[in-house]
XYZ file of C-alpha atoms in Angstrom:
658
model
C 14.367 19.288 -7.010
C 12.808 19.561 -3.553
C 15.236 21.212 -1.147
C 16.791 19.287 1.743
C 15.269 21.785 4.195
C 11.785 21.000 2.860
C 12.392 17.247 3.036
C 13.554 17.593 6.653
C 10.441 19.628 7.461
C 8.186 17.024 5.819
C 9.735 14.164 7.793
C 9.608 16.092 11.053
C 5.927 16.988 10.547
C 4.202 13.950 9.038
C 2.925 11.073 11.165
C 3.221 7.580 9.726
C 0.191 6.354 11.683
C -1.943 9.145 10.160
C -0.838 8.560 6.579
C -1.033 4.765 6.790
C -4.324 5.092 8.713
C -5.964 6.546 5.602
C -5.364 3.244 3.812
C -5.324 0.634 6.587
C -7.676 0.211 9.536
C -5.208 0.376 12.426
C -5.815 -0.748 15.990
C -3.643 -0.017 19.005
C -1.369 -2.918 20.000
C 0.779 -1.900 22.949
C 2.977 0.966 21.838
C 2.330 0.133 18.160
C -0.594 -0.079 15.773
C -1.583 -3.216 13.869
C -3.776 -3.928 10.863
C -4.301 -6.208 7.886
C -1.660 -5.966 5.176
C -2.768 -3.819 2.210
C -0.286 -5.718 0.023
C -1.271 -9.310 0.817
C -4.438 -11.281 1.630
C -4.445 -12.261 5.276
C -6.906 -12.889 8.076
C -4.538 -12.280 11.015
C -3.029 -8.768 11.159
C 0.720 -8.738 10.515
C 1.089 -5.117 9.434
C 2.753 -3.058 12.205
C 3.179 0.706 12.513
C 5.631 2.068 15.072
C 4.597 5.585 16.118
C 7.759 6.018 18.193
C 10.122 5.147 15.323
C 7.803 6.519 12.595
C 8.134 3.401 10.459
C 5.940 0.509 9.308
C 6.641 -3.161 8.693
C 4.541 -5.670 6.764
C 5.581 -9.083 8.083
C 3.487 -10.924 5.470
C 5.478 -9.527 2.531
C 8.682 -8.341 4.199
C 8.104 -4.763 3.031
C 8.708 -1.838 5.350
C 9.631 1.804 5.413
C 8.619 5.323 6.281
C 5.352 7.143 5.582
C 6.880 8.290 2.290
C 7.887 4.800 1.169
C 4.383 3.583 2.107
C 2.865 6.159 -0.254
C 5.282 4.993 -2.955
C 4.214 1.367 -2.479
C 0.463 1.917 -2.177
C 0.033 4.708 -4.755
C 2.886 3.903 -7.119
C 4.277 7.397 -6.480
C 7.827 8.379 -7.309
C 9.822 9.656 -4.328
C 9.255 13.350 -5.194
C 5.526 12.696 -5.823
C 5.157 11.072 -2.405
C 6.944 14.009 -0.750
C 4.685 16.504 -2.535
C 1.561 14.560 -1.562
C 2.605 14.488 2.099
C 3.526 18.176 2.013
C 0.114 19.066 0.589
C -1.665 17.002 3.258
C 0.176 18.808 6.080
C 0.176 22.263 4.497
C 3.945 22.396 3.997
C 5.194 24.763 1.306
C 7.570 23.103 -1.149
C 10.876 24.905 -1.713
C 12.777 23.984 -4.851
C 16.553 23.772 -5.038
C 16.985 25.955 -8.140
C 20.478 24.771 -9.045
C 19.189 21.213 -9.413
C 15.753 22.050 -10.767
C 16.941 22.758 -14.299
C 18.616 19.341 -14.427
C 15.478 17.649 -13.185
C 13.402 19.495 -15.765
C 15.562 18.042 -18.523
C 14.769 14.470 -17.565
C 12.274 12.679 -19.771
C 8.864 12.033 -18.193
C 7.649 8.477 -18.058
C 4.397 7.531 -19.773
C 2.591 7.330 -16.432
C 3.805 10.791 -15.428
C 2.448 12.226 -18.686
C -0.914 10.494 -18.215
C -1.274 11.824 -14.679
C -0.389 15.318 -15.852
C -2.816 15.236 -18.808
C -5.651 14.188 -16.500
C -4.764 16.985 -14.103
C -4.800 19.490 -16.991
C -8.110 18.075 -18.284
C -9.682 18.231 -14.829
C -8.755 21.897 -14.458
C -9.992 22.628 -17.997
C -13.414 21.010 -17.411
C -13.866 22.870 -14.111
C -12.876 26.230 -15.628
C -15.263 25.610 -18.523
C -18.109 24.863 -16.089
C -17.597 27.978 -13.956
C -16.174 30.550 -16.382
C -17.661 29.937 -19.860
C -21.166 30.986 -20.900
C -21.856 27.502 -22.315
C -20.605 25.840 -19.154
C -22.738 28.010 -16.878
C -25.889 27.819 -18.994
C -25.762 24.047 -19.585
C -23.439 22.242 -17.181
C -23.816 24.394 -14.070
C -27.549 24.744 -14.719
C -27.879 20.932 -14.735
C -26.100 20.591 -11.384
C -28.232 23.368 -9.911
C -31.321 21.580 -11.203
C -30.120 18.541 -9.259
C -29.992 20.863 -6.221
C -26.218 20.673 -5.809
C -24.609 23.521 -3.885
C -21.451 25.274 -5.043
C -19.274 23.811 -2.289
C -20.272 20.242 -3.222
C -19.663 20.898 -6.934
C -16.184 22.138 -6.071
C -15.562 19.361 -3.537
C -16.074 16.685 -6.213
C -14.413 18.879 -8.887
C -17.356 18.517 -11.269
C -16.908 20.010 -14.721
C -18.257 20.407 -18.239
C -16.881 19.520 -21.681
C -18.122 21.923 -24.388
C -20.064 21.130 -27.558
C -17.182 21.936 -29.918
C -15.944 18.512 -30.990
C -12.231 19.093 -30.346
C -12.200 21.930 -27.786
C -10.109 20.109 -25.178
C -7.944 18.298 -27.748
C -6.936 21.608 -29.340
C -6.270 23.059 -25.887
C -4.045 20.111 -24.888
C -2.145 20.103 -28.190
C -1.460 23.804 -27.722
C -0.110 22.974 -24.243
C 2.449 20.707 -25.900
C 0.917 17.246 -25.361
C 1.269 14.844 -28.276
C -1.553 13.136 -30.173
C -0.155 9.782 -29.038
C -0.315 10.818 -25.365
C -3.861 12.163 -25.743
C -4.989 8.924 -27.390
C -3.382 6.823 -24.651
C -5.163 8.923 -22.025
C -8.536 8.139 -23.618
C -9.449 11.836 -23.580
C -9.099 12.275 -27.347
C -9.785 10.179 -30.424
C -8.052 10.719 -33.762
C -10.070 9.056 -36.588
C -8.459 8.860 -40.044
C -10.897 11.413 -41.470
C -10.474 13.827 -38.513
C -6.767 14.614 -38.019
C -7.582 17.483 -35.631
C -9.058 14.968 -33.194
C -12.346 14.523 -31.321
C -13.032 14.965 -27.591
C -14.340 11.739 -26.070
C -16.504 13.587 -23.513
C -17.730 16.524 -25.603
C -21.050 18.102 -24.590
C -21.245 16.261 -21.267
C -21.031 17.084 -17.574
C -17.881 15.615 -16.057
C -17.322 13.529 -12.906
C -13.583 13.097 -12.190
C -12.582 9.692 -10.809
C -9.842 9.969 -8.183
C -7.356 7.537 -6.721
C -7.276 6.792 -3.000
C -4.868 9.713 -2.547
C -6.723 12.162 -4.797
C -4.979 11.949 -8.171
C -7.320 12.077 -11.176
C -7.251 8.705 -12.949
C -10.143 9.082 -15.392
C -13.577 10.579 -15.904
C -17.227 9.669 -15.995
C -19.403 11.877 -18.203
C -23.179 12.267 -18.581
C -24.844 13.554 -21.719
C -27.683 16.000 -21.104
C -29.547 15.799 -24.417
C -32.339 13.212 -24.550
C -32.664 13.068 -28.342
C -29.183 11.725 -29.009
C -28.677 8.004 -29.637
C -25.704 7.383 -27.378
C -24.981 6.034 -23.927
C -26.184 8.319 -21.122
C -22.944 7.762 -19.169
C -19.521 7.390 -20.732
C -16.391 6.405 -18.798
C -12.692 6.671 -19.560
C -11.283 3.544 -21.220
C -8.720 1.382 -19.430
C -5.333 3.095 -19.441
C -1.944 2.721 -17.828
C -3.265 4.578 -14.758
C -7.020 3.799 -14.807
C -8.410 0.331 -14.177
C -12.092 0.617 -13.307
C -12.118 -2.652 -11.362
C -9.558 -1.150 -8.943
C -11.357 2.142 -8.277
C -14.353 3.231 -6.191
C -15.958 6.580 -6.914
C -15.861 8.947 -3.950
C -13.357 6.928 -1.907
C -10.884 9.805 -1.744
C -13.547 12.147 -0.357
C -15.061 9.504 1.944
C -12.150 7.502 3.364
C -11.811 9.432 6.624
C -15.559 9.230 7.366
C -15.591 5.486 6.570
C -12.701 4.864 8.943
C -14.207 7.087 11.643
C -17.711 5.558 11.490
C -16.363 2.046 10.832
C -18.971 1.371 8.145
C -19.074 1.963 4.394
C -22.283 2.725 2.501
C -22.117 1.215 -0.984
C -24.246 2.762 -3.752
C -24.377 2.548 -7.541
C -24.035 6.004 -9.069
C -22.028 9.206 -8.908
C -25.029 11.318 -7.902
C -25.898 8.929 -5.067
C -22.474 9.600 -3.524
C -22.615 13.355 -4.110
C -26.162 13.832 -2.754
C -25.413 11.855 0.416
C -22.300 13.973 0.958
C -24.368 17.129 0.526
C -26.780 15.891 3.186
C -23.842 15.368 5.580
C -23.462 11.583 5.150
C -19.898 11.140 3.901
C -19.028 7.461 4.495
C -20.236 6.417 1.031
C -18.688 5.114 -2.215
C -19.993 3.882 -5.580
C -18.932 1.022 -7.813
C -19.433 3.426 -10.743
C -21.750 1.318 -12.835
C -19.502 -1.769 -12.852
C -20.060 -5.065 -11.119
C -18.391 -5.072 -7.731
C -14.896 -6.595 -7.876
C -12.625 -8.257 -5.339
C -10.128 -5.397 -5.748
C -12.805 -2.831 -4.867
C -13.840 -4.823 -1.785
C -10.214 -4.896 -0.625
C -10.081 -1.100 -0.914
C -13.034 -0.870 1.476
C -11.591 -3.512 3.784
C -8.529 -1.357 4.409
C -10.850 1.030 6.243
C -13.659 -1.142 7.620
C -15.124 -4.640 7.501
C -18.716 -3.325 7.709
C -20.666 -2.590 4.528
C -24.271 -1.448 4.067
C -25.493 -1.763 0.469
C -28.091 0.825 -0.562
C -30.447 -0.232 -3.377
C -33.138 1.572 -5.338
C -36.594 0.387 -4.342
C -37.541 -0.534 -7.902
C -34.160 -1.657 -9.121
C -34.583 -4.533 -11.547
C -30.959 -5.562 -10.998
C -31.359 -6.416 -7.310
C -31.177 -10.163 -8.000
C -27.998 -9.673 -9.962
C -26.589 -8.019 -6.835
C -26.661 -11.364 -5.021
C -23.260 -12.071 -6.593
C -21.873 -8.939 -4.901
C -23.180 -10.159 -1.540
C -21.433 -13.501 -1.989
C -18.182 -11.750 -2.939
C -18.355 -9.499 0.124
C -18.971 -12.510 2.365
C -16.013 -14.340 0.804
C -13.764 -11.401 1.717
C -14.910 -11.557 5.345
C -17.133 -8.469 5.273
C -20.140 -7.919 7.534
C -23.093 -7.013 5.304
C -26.367 -5.210 5.734
C -28.711 -4.247 2.904
C -31.215 -1.403 2.590
C -34.036 -1.112 0.072
C -35.363 2.410 -0.412
C -39.118 2.928 -0.930
C -40.372 2.482 -4.498
C -39.543 5.456 -6.663
C -36.593 6.515 -4.521
C -32.867 6.006 -4.805
C -30.115 7.275 -2.440
C -29.866 10.508 -4.455
C -33.571 11.430 -4.373
C -34.073 10.192 -0.798
C -31.148 12.252 0.515
C -32.496 15.378 -1.220
C -36.007 14.878 0.197
C -35.058 14.420 3.848
C -32.706 16.006 6.420
C -29.470 14.278 7.446
C -30.721 12.931 10.783
C -33.773 11.335 9.161
C -31.692 9.676 6.438
C -29.130 8.355 8.969
C -31.842 6.902 11.209
C -33.617 5.374 8.213
C -30.429 3.616 7.094
C -29.664 2.446 10.638
C -33.169 1.161 11.407
C -34.240 -0.226 8.027
C -31.067 -1.960 6.876
C -31.300 -5.744 7.299
C -28.801 -8.565 7.241
C -28.271 -10.399 3.965
C -30.408 -13.377 5.049
C -33.519 -11.255 5.645
C -32.819 -9.316 2.456
C -32.488 -12.390 0.233
C -35.490 -13.992 1.896
C -37.641 -10.890 1.267
C -36.643 -10.724 -2.402
C -36.786 -14.461 -3.196
C -39.912 -15.349 -1.244
C -41.946 -12.626 -2.980
C -42.096 -14.828 -6.055
C -42.584 -18.312 -4.601
C -46.123 -17.998 -3.316
C -47.232 -21.361 -1.949
C -44.962 -23.396 -4.220
C -42.860 -25.613 -1.884
C -40.295 -26.415 -4.582
C -39.637 -22.726 -5.278
C -39.464 -22.069 -1.555
C -36.865 -24.834 -1.146
C -34.834 -23.326 -4.011
C -34.974 -19.904 -2.331
C -33.728 -21.345 0.961
C -31.004 -23.244 -0.906
C -29.893 -19.941 -2.449
C -29.658 -18.342 1.008
C -27.688 -21.305 2.412
C -25.354 -21.056 -0.558
C -24.538 -17.461 0.469
C -23.902 -18.607 4.047
C -21.362 -21.028 2.579
C -19.258 -18.058 1.428
C -18.822 -16.872 5.041
C -15.227 -17.675 5.980
C -15.555 -17.645 9.765
C -16.938 -20.969 11.107
C -18.625 -19.361 14.130
C -20.384 -16.781 11.940
C -21.540 -19.546 9.575
C -23.148 -21.436 12.440
C -24.892 -18.300 13.755
C -26.249 -17.513 10.293
C -27.544 -21.067 9.849
C -29.314 -20.885 13.222
C -30.955 -17.683 11.991
C -32.117 -19.413 8.785
C -33.368 -22.345 10.888
C -35.444 -20.055 13.114
C -36.739 -18.013 10.190
C -38.025 -20.962 8.166
C -38.675 -23.507 10.923
C -36.151 -25.997 9.555
C -33.817 -28.261 11.507
C -30.253 -27.096 11.838
C -28.964 -30.508 10.756
C -30.771 -30.363 7.411
C -29.323 -26.896 6.802
C -25.814 -28.064 7.672
C -26.264 -30.976 5.245
C -27.365 -28.562 2.532
C -24.413 -26.319 3.340
C -22.041 -29.259 2.785
C -23.702 -29.932 -0.581
C -23.364 -26.285 -1.653
C -19.740 -26.150 -0.575
C -19.035 -29.312 -2.599
C -20.718 -27.778 -5.662
C -18.591 -24.616 -5.312
C -15.455 -26.733 -4.863
C -16.247 -28.783 -8.001
C -16.842 -25.616 -10.023
C -13.514 -24.212 -8.834
C -11.684 -27.430 -9.721
C -13.250 -27.492 -13.206
C -12.188 -23.899 -13.791
C -8.657 -24.748 -12.692
C -8.606 -27.822 -14.949
C -9.677 -25.745 -17.944
C -6.948 -23.226 -17.175
C -4.350 -26.004 -16.863
C -5.536 -27.528 -20.147
C -4.511 -24.385 -22.020
C -1.288 -24.807 -24.052
C 1.660 -24.013 -21.839
C 3.613 -20.909 -22.766
C 7.302 -21.274 -23.434
C 9.295 -19.623 -20.688
C 12.958 -18.804 -20.534
C 14.437 -20.646 -17.589
C 17.184 -18.680 -15.949
C 20.426 -20.437 -15.208
C 20.711 -21.713 -11.661
C 22.932 -19.593 -9.503
C 25.866 -21.054 -7.666
C 25.437 -21.691 -3.974
C 26.592 -18.826 -1.797
C 29.966 -19.509 -0.179
C 29.202 -20.051 3.544
C 32.314 -18.111 4.592
C 31.308 -15.048 2.548
C 27.719 -15.442 3.795
C 28.886 -15.393 7.432
C 31.016 -12.284 6.845
C 28.084 -10.493 5.171
C 25.680 -11.548 7.912
C 27.891 -10.101 10.664
C 28.570 -6.997 8.565
C 24.814 -6.384 8.385
C 24.489 -6.964 12.134
C 27.107 -4.304 12.900
C 25.469 -1.827 10.507
C 22.124 -2.501 12.241
C 23.729 -1.805 15.644
C 24.933 1.585 14.391
C 21.560 2.515 12.902
C 19.510 1.374 15.907
C 21.791 2.063 18.880
C 24.608 4.200 17.445
C 24.417 6.914 20.106
C 24.567 4.560 23.105
C 27.702 5.271 25.161
C 29.814 2.221 26.037
C 32.047 2.290 29.127
C 35.278 0.524 28.189
C 38.662 -0.199 29.836
C 42.058 -0.337 28.102
C 44.470 -3.277 28.643
C 46.308 -1.117 31.193
C 43.033 -0.521 33.078
C 42.359 3.016 31.855
C 38.604 3.743 31.609
C 37.144 5.550 28.596
C 33.754 6.137 26.931
C 32.942 5.493 23.293
C 29.701 5.378 21.297
C 28.491 2.267 19.476
C 29.028 4.043 16.131
C 32.615 4.998 16.974
C 33.561 1.536 18.270
C 32.256 -0.252 15.198
C 33.808 2.295 12.802
C 37.144 1.840 14.602
C 36.851 -1.926 14.076
C 36.211 -1.525 10.338
C 39.106 0.932 9.912
C 41.539 -1.035 12.101
C 41.172 -4.145 9.964
C 41.087 -2.241 6.661
C 37.763 -3.946 6.115
C 36.381 -4.241 2.568
C 32.568 -4.082 2.620
C 30.832 -7.001 0.969
C 27.522 -5.111 0.664
C 27.747 -1.936 -1.418
C 24.754 -0.381 0.366
C 26.496 -0.804 3.734
C 29.566 0.963 2.365
C 27.411 3.956 1.381
C 25.746 4.011 4.819
C 29.153 4.041 6.532
C 30.309 6.913 4.284
C 27.342 8.993 5.476
C 28.039 8.054 9.105
C 31.737 9.003 8.770
C 30.752 12.320 7.191
C 28.547 12.906 10.231
C 31.443 12.208 12.620
C 33.507 14.863 10.807
C 30.634 17.311 11.368
C 30.294 16.177 14.997
C 26.972 14.454 14.260
C 25.955 10.909 15.230
C 23.855 9.753 12.295
C 21.479 6.967 13.336
C 18.695 5.342 11.326
C 16.361 8.349 11.411
C 18.937 10.454 9.555
C 18.582 8.274 6.450
C 14.783 8.549 6.271
C 14.903 12.031 4.756
C 17.535 11.351 2.089
C 16.555 11.645 -1.572
C 18.290 8.261 -1.983
C 15.251 6.023 -1.419
C 17.379 2.857 -1.601
C 19.359 3.993 1.436
C 16.185 5.110 3.192
C 14.582 1.676 2.740
C 17.740 -0.085 3.901
C 17.805 2.030 7.060
C 14.150 1.323 7.803
C 14.608 -2.411 7.237
C 17.375 -2.408 9.832
C 15.266 -0.678 12.478
C 14.275 -3.006 15.286
C 10.535 -3.016 16.029
C 10.271 -6.667 17.053
C 10.672 -5.864 20.737
C 7.719 -3.487 20.537
C 5.238 -6.028 19.190
C 4.222 -7.215 22.641
C 3.829 -4.668 25.384
C 4.719 -6.974 28.271
C 4.766 -4.126 30.802
C 0.969 -3.922 30.595
C 1.015 -7.457 32.020
C 3.533 -6.621 34.766
C 6.259 -8.612 33.019
C 9.736 -7.130 32.628
C 11.065 -8.599 29.389
C 14.574 -7.989 28.025
C 14.818 -5.830 24.917
C 17.230 -6.418 22.062
C 19.320 -3.358 22.963
C 19.522 -3.953 26.702
C 22.961 -5.667 26.524
C 24.589 -3.528 23.849
C 28.081 -3.360 25.449
C 28.351 -7.159 25.406
C 26.464 -7.489 22.104
C 28.697 -5.054 20.213
C 31.935 -6.455 21.659
C 30.885 -10.006 20.853
C 29.690 -9.250 17.332
C 32.893 -7.331 16.543
C 34.979 -10.325 17.657
C 32.864 -12.771 15.656
C 32.985 -10.498 12.598
C 36.771 -10.200 12.966
C 37.036 -14.004 13.195
C 34.812 -14.504 10.132
C 36.668 -11.828 8.172
C 40.089 -13.340 8.956
C 38.882 -16.735 7.684
C 37.544 -14.991 4.579
C 40.977 -13.399 4.015
C 42.653 -16.811 4.427
C 40.370 -18.252 1.755
C 40.953 -15.286 -0.536
C 44.753 -15.479 -0.070
C 44.800 -19.232 -0.785
C 43.077 -18.601 -4.134
C 45.666 -15.932 -4.901
C 48.446 -18.325 -3.843
C 47.545 -20.846 -6.537
C 47.880 -18.139 -9.190
C 51.537 -17.485 -8.279
C 52.686 -21.070 -7.628
C 54.676 -21.292 -10.878
C 55.035 -17.665 -11.974
C 56.338 -15.620 -9.018
C 58.273 -17.440 -6.308
C 58.816 -14.306 -4.166
C 55.088 -13.446 -4.218
C 54.242 -17.085 -3.518
C 56.276 -17.193 -0.264
C 54.967 -13.761 0.753
C 51.413 -15.114 0.474
C 52.358 -18.267 2.407
C 53.650 -16.067 5.217
C 50.405 -14.040 5.153
C 48.312 -17.203 5.394
C 50.404 -18.394 8.350
C 49.941 -15.078 10.193
C 46.193 -14.980 9.481
C 45.853 -18.569 10.690
C 47.523 -17.673 13.993
C 45.112 -14.731 14.402
C 42.163 -16.989 13.591
C 43.307 -19.531 16.188
C 43.641 -16.856 18.884
C 40.214 -15.415 18.091
C 38.692 -18.883 18.217
C 40.153 -19.337 21.705
C 38.745 -16.002 22.885
C 35.327 -16.911 21.463
C 35.494 -20.530 22.658
C 34.650 -21.410 19.072
C 34.317 -25.077 18.186
C 35.269 -25.826 14.587
C 33.478 -29.174 14.835
C 30.092 -27.973 16.071
C 30.383 -24.491 14.615
C 29.115 -22.788 17.769
C 30.436 -20.365 20.344
C 30.229 -22.301 23.575
C 29.840 -19.279 25.859
C 27.294 -17.364 23.727
């Protein structure tokens, strides 16, 4: 288990805005940063990062947390995995707590953990085979050298080689202790009935590891080098528990910082296109890895930038098929430019022929917007045929219809109008027709889906309504816990009934209230938080919200983050010369008032609880019955006095002076 000292060092070193910034395009908003939620489709940014508190909050989904909890959400990491990833990023050495490590080692690994580990082992094996074996050097490394790749680029992309022996890796992995079932689930090995020793899926191929956003190996692409073998040139890992090709972009892990920095993503087709551009110094590039572009892949790019330049081969026969990708990008609100390389060239060959500056200027100067691109491709074939020309223009207008922003749509239509000498009104009419066609197609698809036989579902029993008295007690309990976590170290200047002045912290005053009333916590998580805070008092520590961020108990960490107040930071009114009150500005009054209200609510809760107990003893225990009656009477008197202090109206249910 990772030691507490290491966890403290990780939390004191990492920056939430840096870690989140690798996944979300953040922009300064007052003292915070804002961006589009990576967990929910939205057009208006509601994802907030507080650099001062080192937390994030996604107002569209209600999620929030620290940099570590963000990694857990976005990468599906366990808590230790997220800590290790952050430590690696910041160069922090992990210290293990040896007394706990043996217990942790005994725990069974989940299927996902095993798959991640097998891919890590396979990746190391393929790289070692490439660099250290005679076969790897003479075949695999020779191929990469023939493609003019330098050693640093080969190592950067962790390229490898799988040997000719049909079960070389399988035997290696079995010897390491991995089961046949795990190897089959990983897609790395196949076990036919007539071959019990197994077969390597990628044997006799050069290997291209496919990484997640954070750098974990999810799968592999592999290219065969022999030309006389009847098999696919490229072979990819099958879909597994950890690898879904529609959710992955090749090279994104190596390119994400450059994409964010340059605010544009170059989109290519193949592995070598990405690698060659990187070698030439152009790093803001990813590949769809031979699959049709998906909405999930576009959303990965959109975390970093809304600007995409698609790079096509000059003689690519599939350019027309790419029109669908353009429409998808437009639907997701992306700004698109397209570049066609000269005939006979692709991004790989072009980058190897020319220096970096030339390639960058070529992309910048020659890339065109999607209207010019579609017009160039479609109008090549129409000649003087007016009907074909009208169809080509209709196709372009259809793409404009996928643009979500109304102002952009109008600008694009003006551009089409100027380009083809057509009236804007006729184009707007055609746009309405195309939008209606798309809407009808969508409705038909929905109707077909609804026509499918409905699946039987188990309907859960309806839960009873929450008792309003218990709800009010819990609500005020949470408020007091939030005060301790947010403002626990604020010193309150108080006066005793006999006019003696004294100082007390927010934490101490609220703890005293809980202990004085012998309060029973309604929320188990709050009880655990208070136990930690009390332990801190004994050690002469005031444990606020930040203390809980570094605990191995992620449930407590999330609860602490959720309680942290960042609402007052969302608008930086001072930049507009406006002095606005903050939530914590009136803490002495706020704490005193909330303690009184909580006391009032808790007394009423005790009255209700005692009345239920009273009915149980009405006929069985006369002495207990009268004892409970007396308790109810006393509690009622207390409730009445508190109501007077609070100016509480039982009819309207409000506090008239608050």
